[in-house]
Amino acid sequence: MRAVRATGPQVEVVDVDEPEGSGTLVRIAAASICASDFTYIALGSQYVLGHELAGITEDGRAVAIESIFACGECEYCAEGSSNLCASLGERVLGLSMPGGMSEWFRVPEQHLVPVPDGLDVGDASLCEPGSVAWHSIQACGVGTDTRVAVVGGGAIGLLAAVSAQQLGAPEVALDARHPHQHEAREKLGVAEPTGGYDVVVEAAGSESGIHRAVELARPRGTVVLLGLYGPGTEFPFIAALSKELIVRPSVGFCRGQHGHDYAAVAALFAARPEIPSTLVTHRFPIDDAPEAFRVSRDQSQRPLRIVVAP
């Protein structure tokens, strides 16, 4: 079968054996490209990439695939917080085990989430980044009395903004850099930021984004760190100290005390089809995956989320 594998600084389309072993066999319909994929490539991965996945099972079910493959036995897995499992580093799709950017992928049944009516399976790979964003908003208690701003106009930032809308935030703003990100913000009914926000989500993954998040937060507000930060990233401690800010990292998604993140996001996409139609800006067949990865890093191509369709 065809698959997309990390090779040095690039990716290549290769022929690999069909997956064997236990689990449900899924015909992949959509595998979207995440910034994490580029991180895995930079770290030297030689695995098949892909952790934002959706497809059709052999018995015809449309499913999104929860990509956190935890141990299933520790106290955190038992409470539904598999994102906190100590073994996650051993089971990272595309980094420490093969991912699913391939024609077929075998998945433990408990990681399959039904795709609801109203959400096309070709868009359902967005459930993974959507759940990451949703989890960050849920975890800091956003509700009907919470003013929210998001820093970073990529797909994760936009998904955090619509998650805050869904949870009833009376004002949701997004700080974006590129014109096409502003267009998406406007299409989704998200404002431009002013200041004094109760919760600010940093989704740009940059030092400048952290500084901007601290700037936008009100005194005793909360800054959520959702981005991926490289070595040497400095945090503005004095600015945060002067406001007595709460700083909360957020990682992954779960089925914990706030409910099932994947199911909630799938329902949101089904109810608001303009979200996936806005965020999926490009689609490529699997044989054009190298071009898909190139375009995803070229802002002149106006990318948000790029889907590879095996």
mmCIF file of C-alpha atoms in Angstrom, residues 47-304:
data_model
loop_
_atom_site.group_PDB
_atom_site.id
_atom_site.type_symbol
_atom_site.label_atom_id
_atom_site.label_comp_id
_atom_site.label_asym_id
_atom_site.label_seq_id
_atom_site.Cartn_x
_atom_site.Cartn_y
_atom_site.Cartn_z
ATOM 1 C CA TYR A 47 8.363 6.401 10.354
ATOM 2 C CA VAL A 48 5.208 6.793 8.309
ATOM 3 C CA LEU A 49 3.732 10.127 9.414
ATOM 4 C CA GLY A 50 0.150 11.084 10.196
ATOM 5 C CA HIS A 51 -1.847 11.495 13.401
ATOM 6 C CA GLU A 52 -4.808 13.606 12.202
ATOM 7 C CA LEU A 53 -6.834 10.799 10.696
ATOM 8 C CA ALA A 54 -10.286 9.683 9.600
ATOM 9 C CA GLY A 55 -11.603 6.899 7.404
ATOM 10 C CA ILE A 56 -14.000 4.039 6.804
ATOM 11 C CA THR A 57 -13.830 0.710 8.631
ATOM 12 C CA GLU A 58 -14.134 -2.561 6.744
ATOM 13 C CA ASP A 59 -17.748 -2.828 7.906
ATOM 14 C CA GLY A 60 -18.578 0.615 6.518
ATOM 15 C CA ARG A 61 -18.451 2.911 9.557
ATOM 16 C CA ALA A 62 -17.169 6.461 9.105
ATOM 17 C CA VAL A 63 -14.779 7.175 11.983
ATOM 18 C CA ALA A 64 -12.323 9.718 13.295
ATOM 19 C CA ILE A 65 -9.259 8.244 14.982
ATOM 20 C CA GLU A 66 -8.152 9.341 18.446
ATOM 21 C CA SER A 67 -4.397 9.444 18.039
ATOM 22 C CA ILE A 68 -3.270 9.309 21.685
ATOM 23 C CA PHE A 69 -2.317 5.656 22.109
ATOM 24 C CA ALA A 70 -1.755 5.492 25.873
ATOM 25 C CA CYS A 71 -1.129 2.457 28.083
ATOM 26 C CA GLY A 72 -4.789 2.092 29.102
ATOM 27 C CA GLU A 73 -3.833 0.854 32.560
ATOM 28 C CA CYS A 74 -2.476 3.726 34.685
ATOM 29 C CA GLU A 75 -4.549 5.958 36.962
ATOM 30 C CA TYR A 76 -4.719 8.716 34.362
ATOM 31 C CA CYS A 77 -5.948 6.392 31.634
ATOM 32 C CA ALA A 78 -8.503 4.975 34.068
ATOM 33 C CA GLU A 79 -9.990 8.429 34.684
ATOM 34 C CA GLY A 80 -10.054 9.247 30.978
ATOM 35 C CA SER A 81 -6.998 11.522 31.039
ATOM 36 C CA SER A 82 -4.876 9.485 28.649
ATOM 37 C CA ASN A 83 -3.108 12.696 27.579
ATOM 38 C CA LEU A 84 -1.265 12.552 30.911
ATOM 39 C CA CYS A 85 -0.136 8.919 30.595
ATOM 40 C CA ALA A 86 3.584 8.540 31.322
ATOM 41 C CA SER A 87 4.018 6.134 28.400
ATOM 42 C CA LEU A 88 2.891 8.543 25.670
ATOM 43 C CA GLY A 89 6.409 9.156 24.427
ATOM 44 C CA GLU A 90 6.632 5.485 23.441
ATOM 45 C CA ARG A 91 3.471 5.663 21.308
ATOM 46 C CA VAL A 92 3.634 8.923 19.331
ATOM 47 C CA LEU A 93 2.253 8.322 15.836
ATOM 48 C CA GLY A 94 4.874 9.348 13.305
ATOM 49 C CA LEU A 95 7.672 9.761 15.842
ATOM 50 C CA SER A 96 8.021 6.591 17.917
ATOM 51 C CA MET A 97 5.664 4.334 15.942
ATOM 52 C CA PRO A 98 4.180 4.333 12.430
ATOM 53 C CA GLY A 99 1.438 6.871 11.798
ATOM 54 C CA GLY A 100 -1.575 6.607 9.533
ATOM 55 C CA MET A 101 -0.857 8.739 6.454
ATOM 56 C CA SER A 102 -1.350 5.629 4.354
ATOM 57 C CA GLU A 103 -4.049 3.803 2.488
ATOM 58 C CA TRP A 104 -4.887 1.547 5.442
ATOM 59 C CA PHE A 105 -4.300 1.842 9.176
ATOM 60 C CA ARG A 106 -5.052 -0.640 11.936
ATOM 61 C CA VAL A 107 -6.497 0.997 15.062
ATOM 62 C CA PRO A 108 -7.606 -0.290 18.470
ATOM 63 C CA GLU A 109 -11.399 -0.227 18.431
ATOM 64 C CA GLN A 110 -11.565 2.045 21.493
ATOM 65 C CA HIS A 111 -9.815 4.783 19.495
ATOM 66 C CA LEU A 112 -12.536 4.980 16.855
ATOM 67 C CA VAL A 113 -15.062 7.811 17.184
ATOM 68 C CA PRO A 114 -18.198 7.738 15.007
ATOM 69 C CA VAL A 115 -18.479 10.574 12.505
ATOM 70 C CA PRO A 116 -21.942 12.128 12.977
ATOM 71 C CA ASP A 117 -24.382 12.994 10.216
ATOM 72 C CA GLY A 118 -23.512 16.387 8.779
ATOM 73 C CA LEU A 119 -19.738 15.888 8.955
ATOM 74 C CA ASP A 120 -18.054 14.463 5.872
ATOM 75 C CA VAL A 121 -15.439 11.828 6.671
ATOM 76 C CA GLY A 122 -13.062 13.731 4.372
ATOM 77 C CA ASP A 123 -13.152 16.596 6.887
ATOM 78 C CA ALA A 124 -13.144 14.475 10.031
ATOM 79 C CA SER A 125 -9.344 14.423 10.392
ATOM 80 C CA LEU A 126 -9.890 17.943 11.797
ATOM 81 C CA CYS A 127 -11.305 16.290 14.920
ATOM 82 C CA GLU A 128 -7.742 15.804 16.165
ATOM 83 C CA PRO A 129 -6.588 19.455 16.105
ATOM 84 C CA GLY A 130 -10.124 20.469 17.057
ATOM 85 C CA SER A 131 -9.941 18.307 20.168
ATOM 86 C CA VAL A 132 -6.559 19.747 21.129
ATOM 87 C CA ALA A 133 -8.069 23.230 20.905
ATOM 88 C CA TRP A 134 -11.334 22.234 22.619
ATOM 89 C CA HIS A 135 -9.436 20.648 25.512
ATOM 90 C CA SER A 136 -7.488 23.851 26.143
ATOM 91 C CA ILE A 137 -10.692 25.890 26.334
ATOM 92 C CA GLN A 138 -12.555 23.374 28.499
ATOM 93 C CA ALA A 139 -9.664 22.926 30.904
ATOM 94 C CA CYS A 140 -9.579 26.592 31.931
ATOM 95 C CA GLY A 141 -13.315 26.833 32.567
ATOM 96 C CA VAL A 142 -14.442 29.102 29.727
ATOM 97 C CA GLY A 143 -18.141 29.909 30.005
ATOM 98 C CA THR A 144 -20.766 32.577 29.527
ATOM 99 C CA ASP A 145 -18.890 35.141 31.626
ATOM 100 C CA THR A 146 -15.427 34.634 30.081
ATOM 101 C CA ARG A 147 -13.844 37.019 27.586
ATOM 102 C CA VAL A 148 -11.422 35.008 25.450
ATOM 103 C CA ALA A 149 -8.607 35.935 23.087
ATOM 104 C CA VAL A 150 -6.444 33.624 21.015
ATOM 105 C CA VAL A 151 -2.963 34.437 19.725
ATOM 106 C CA GLY A 152 -2.156 32.658 16.461
ATOM 107 C CA GLY A 153 -4.324 32.501 13.350
ATOM 108 C CA GLY A 154 -3.487 28.991 12.192
ATOM 109 C CA ALA A 155 -5.925 26.103 12.339
ATOM 110 C CA ILE A 156 -5.367 25.399 16.050
ATOM 111 C CA GLY A 157 -5.913 29.049 16.959
ATOM 112 C CA LEU A 158 -9.084 29.293 14.881
ATOM 113 C CA LEU A 159 -10.340 26.049 16.400
ATOM 114 C CA ALA A 160 -9.690 27.381 19.905
ATOM 115 C CA ALA A 161 -11.717 30.467 19.022
ATOM 116 C CA VAL A 162 -14.736 28.513 17.746
ATOM 117 C CA SER A 163 -14.492 26.243 20.795
ATOM 118 C CA ALA A 164 -14.794 29.295 23.032
ATOM 119 C CA GLN A 165 -17.806 30.415 20.995
ATOM 120 C CA GLN A 166 -19.427 27.017 21.447
ATOM 121 C CA LEU A 167 -18.900 27.142 25.217
ATOM 122 C CA GLY A 168 -20.733 30.461 25.405
ATOM 123 C CA ALA A 169 -17.947 33.025 25.730
ATOM 124 C CA PRO A 170 -19.602 36.443 25.207
ATOM 125 C CA GLU A 171 -16.557 37.821 23.378
ATOM 126 C CA VAL A 172 -13.995 35.864 21.373
ATOM 127 C CA ALA A 173 -11.090 37.542 19.589
ATOM 128 C CA LEU A 174 -8.142 36.275 17.604
ATOM 129 C CA ASP A 175 -4.738 37.874 16.965
ATOM 130 C CA ALA A 176 -3.643 36.764 13.471
ATOM 131 C CA ARG A 177 -0.676 37.601 11.295
ATOM 132 C CA HIS A 178 -1.582 36.765 7.700
ATOM 133 C CA PRO A 179 -4.413 38.169 5.545
ATOM 134 C CA HIS A 180 -5.961 34.767 4.847
ATOM 135 C CA GLN A 181 -6.075 34.083 8.592
ATOM 136 C CA HIS A 182 -8.000 37.332 9.103
ATOM 137 C CA GLU A 183 -10.406 36.297 6.372
ATOM 138 C CA ALA A 184 -11.022 32.993 8.146
ATOM 139 C CA ARG A 185 -11.444 34.805 11.474
ATOM 140 C CA GLU A 186 -14.107 37.059 9.989
ATOM 141 C CA LYS A 187 -15.895 34.179 8.294
ATOM 142 C CA LEU A 188 -16.152 32.375 11.626
ATOM 143 C CA GLY A 189 -17.461 35.423 13.464
ATOM 144 C CA VAL A 190 -14.361 36.063 15.576
ATOM 145 C CA ALA A 191 -13.319 39.621 16.460
ATOM 146 C CA GLU A 192 -9.928 41.325 16.547
ATOM 147 C CA PRO A 193 -8.473 41.695 20.050
ATOM 148 C CA THR A 194 -8.466 44.787 22.222
ATOM 149 C CA GLY A 195 -7.247 43.827 25.691
ATOM 150 C CA GLY A 196 -8.138 42.844 29.227
ATOM 151 C CA TYR A 197 -9.169 39.230 28.502
ATOM 152 C CA ASP A 198 -10.026 36.686 31.165
ATOM 153 C CA VAL A 199 -8.403 33.862 29.179
ATOM 154 C CA VAL A 200 -5.788 34.168 26.448
ATOM 155 C CA VAL A 201 -4.739 31.072 24.498
ATOM 156 C CA GLU A 202 -1.264 31.147 22.956
ATOM 157 C CA ALA A 203 -1.556 28.981 19.845
ATOM 158 C CA ALA A 204 1.217 30.439 17.691
ATOM 159 C CA GLY A 205 3.980 28.454 19.358
ATOM 160 C CA SER A 206 6.400 31.367 19.426
ATOM 161 C CA GLU A 207 8.135 33.550 21.979
ATOM 162 C CA SER A 208 6.513 36.646 20.490
ATOM 163 C CA GLY A 209 3.150 34.903 20.779
ATOM 164 C CA ILE A 210 3.702 34.315 24.499
ATOM 165 C CA HIS A 211 4.551 37.981 25.013
ATOM 166 C CA ARG A 212 1.408 38.989 23.132
ATOM 167 C CA ALA A 213 -0.733 36.624 25.192
ATOM 168 C CA VAL A 214 0.574 38.078 28.445
ATOM 169 C CA GLU A 215 -0.063 41.572 27.083
ATOM 170 C CA LEU A 216 -3.693 40.778 26.202
ATOM 171 C CA ALA A 217 -4.566 39.138 29.537
ATOM 172 C CA ARG A 218 -6.236 41.090 32.324
ATOM 173 C CA PRO A 219 -4.703 41.150 35.819
ATOM 174 C CA ARG A 220 -5.297 37.733 37.446
ATOM 175 C CA GLY A 221 -6.316 36.350 34.071
ATOM 176 C CA THR A 222 -5.218 33.017 32.620
ATOM 177 C CA VAL A 223 -2.728 32.410 29.831
ATOM 178 C CA VAL A 224 -3.029 28.977 28.223
ATOM 179 C CA LEU A 225 0.118 27.641 26.549
ATOM 180 C CA LEU A 226 -1.079 25.541 23.637
ATOM 181 C CA GLY A 227 1.784 26.011 21.192
ATOM 182 C CA LEU A 228 4.931 23.944 20.727
ATOM 183 C CA TYR A 229 7.992 25.836 21.959
ATOM 184 C CA GLY A 230 11.565 25.208 20.963
ATOM 185 C CA PRO A 231 14.667 25.208 23.173
ATOM 186 C CA GLY A 232 15.609 28.637 24.438
ATOM 187 C CA THR A 233 12.098 30.084 24.356
ATOM 188 C CA GLU A 234 11.923 32.731 27.061
ATOM 189 C CA PHE A 235 8.822 33.486 29.101
ATOM 190 C CA PRO A 236 8.063 37.097 30.189
ATOM 191 C CA PHE A 237 8.061 36.362 33.905
ATOM 192 C CA ILE A 238 8.116 39.973 35.084
ATOM 193 C CA ALA A 239 5.153 40.956 32.910
ATOM 194 C CA ALA A 240 3.204 37.894 34.064
ATOM 195 C CA LEU A 241 4.187 38.531 37.684
ATOM 196 C CA SER A 242 2.995 42.128 37.541
ATOM 197 C CA LYS A 243 -0.489 40.873 36.592
ATOM 198 C CA GLU A 244 -0.506 37.800 38.878
ATOM 199 C CA LEU A 245 -1.382 35.705 35.866
ATOM 200 C CA ILE A 246 -2.296 32.040 36.003
ATOM 201 C CA VAL A 247 -0.234 30.170 33.412
ATOM 202 C CA ARG A 248 -1.702 26.853 32.306
ATOM 203 C CA PRO A 249 -0.133 24.507 29.752
ATOM 204 C CA SER A 250 -2.544 22.333 27.797
ATOM 205 C CA VAL A 251 -1.658 19.104 26.018
ATOM 206 C CA GLY A 252 -3.659 16.828 23.789
ATOM 207 C CA PHE A 253 -7.223 15.777 24.506
ATOM 208 C CA CYS A 254 -9.029 13.298 26.711
ATOM 209 C CA ARG A 255 -12.275 11.690 27.845
ATOM 210 C CA GLY A 256 -11.948 13.021 31.381
ATOM 211 C CA GLN A 257 -13.975 15.170 33.724
ATOM 212 C CA HIS A 258 -15.092 17.596 31.005
ATOM 213 C CA GLY A 259 -16.442 14.891 28.711
ATOM 214 C CA HIS A 260 -15.296 13.315 25.465
ATOM 215 C CA ASP A 261 -13.338 15.943 23.531
ATOM 216 C CA TYR A 262 -13.436 14.150 20.165
ATOM 217 C CA ALA A 263 -17.181 13.535 20.279
ATOM 218 C CA ALA A 264 -17.872 17.152 21.256
ATOM 219 C CA VAL A 265 -15.765 18.493 18.389
ATOM 220 C CA ALA A 266 -17.292 16.122 15.840
ATOM 221 C CA ALA A 267 -20.743 17.336 16.896
ATOM 222 C CA LEU A 268 -19.589 20.971 16.617
ATOM 223 C CA PHE A 269 -18.324 20.426 13.065
ATOM 224 C CA ALA A 270 -21.562 18.699 12.078
ATOM 225 C CA ALA A 271 -23.599 21.617 13.456
ATOM 226 C CA ARG A 272 -21.357 24.276 11.895
ATOM 227 C CA PRO A 273 -20.159 22.987 8.503
ATOM 228 C CA GLU A 274 -18.572 26.371 7.785
ATOM 229 C CA ILE A 275 -15.799 25.445 10.230
ATOM 230 C CA PRO A 276 -14.281 22.547 8.240
ATOM 231 C CA SER A 277 -15.024 24.251 4.921
ATOM 232 C CA THR A 278 -13.065 27.314 6.119
ATOM 233 C CA LEU A 279 -10.146 25.424 7.618
ATOM 234 C CA VAL A 280 -9.468 22.826 4.908
ATOM 235 C CA THR A 281 -7.804 24.990 2.275
ATOM 236 C CA HIS A 282 -6.064 22.338 0.161
ATOM 237 C CA ARG A 283 -6.485 18.645 -0.663
ATOM 238 C CA PHE A 284 -3.859 16.423 -2.302
ATOM 239 C CA PRO A 285 -3.818 12.778 -3.365
ATOM 240 C CA ILE A 286 -1.297 10.680 -1.512
ATOM 241 C CA ASP A 287 1.147 10.576 -4.423
ATOM 242 C CA ASP A 288 1.400 14.379 -4.193
ATOM 243 C CA ALA A 289 2.182 14.355 -0.472
ATOM 244 C CA PRO A 290 5.629 16.010 -0.863
ATOM 245 C CA GLU A 291 3.920 18.960 -2.555
ATOM 246 C CA ALA A 292 1.272 19.001 0.184
ATOM 247 C CA PHE A 293 3.981 19.335 2.830
ATOM 248 C CA ARG A 294 5.682 22.101 0.850
ATOM 249 C CA VAL A 295 2.457 24.085 0.447
ATOM 250 C CA SER A 296 1.596 23.734 4.126
ATOM 251 C CA ARG A 297 4.659 25.833 5.015
ATOM 252 C CA ASP A 298 4.244 28.404 2.249
ATOM 253 C CA GLN A 299 2.070 31.252 3.530
ATOM 254 C CA SER A 300 1.795 32.660 0.016
ATOM 255 C CA GLN A 301 -0.403 29.636 -0.728
ATOM 256 C CA ARG A 302 -2.782 30.693 2.085
ATOM 257 C CA PRO A 303 -2.772 27.348 3.904
ATOM 258 C CA LEU A 304 -4.730 26.548 7.058
#
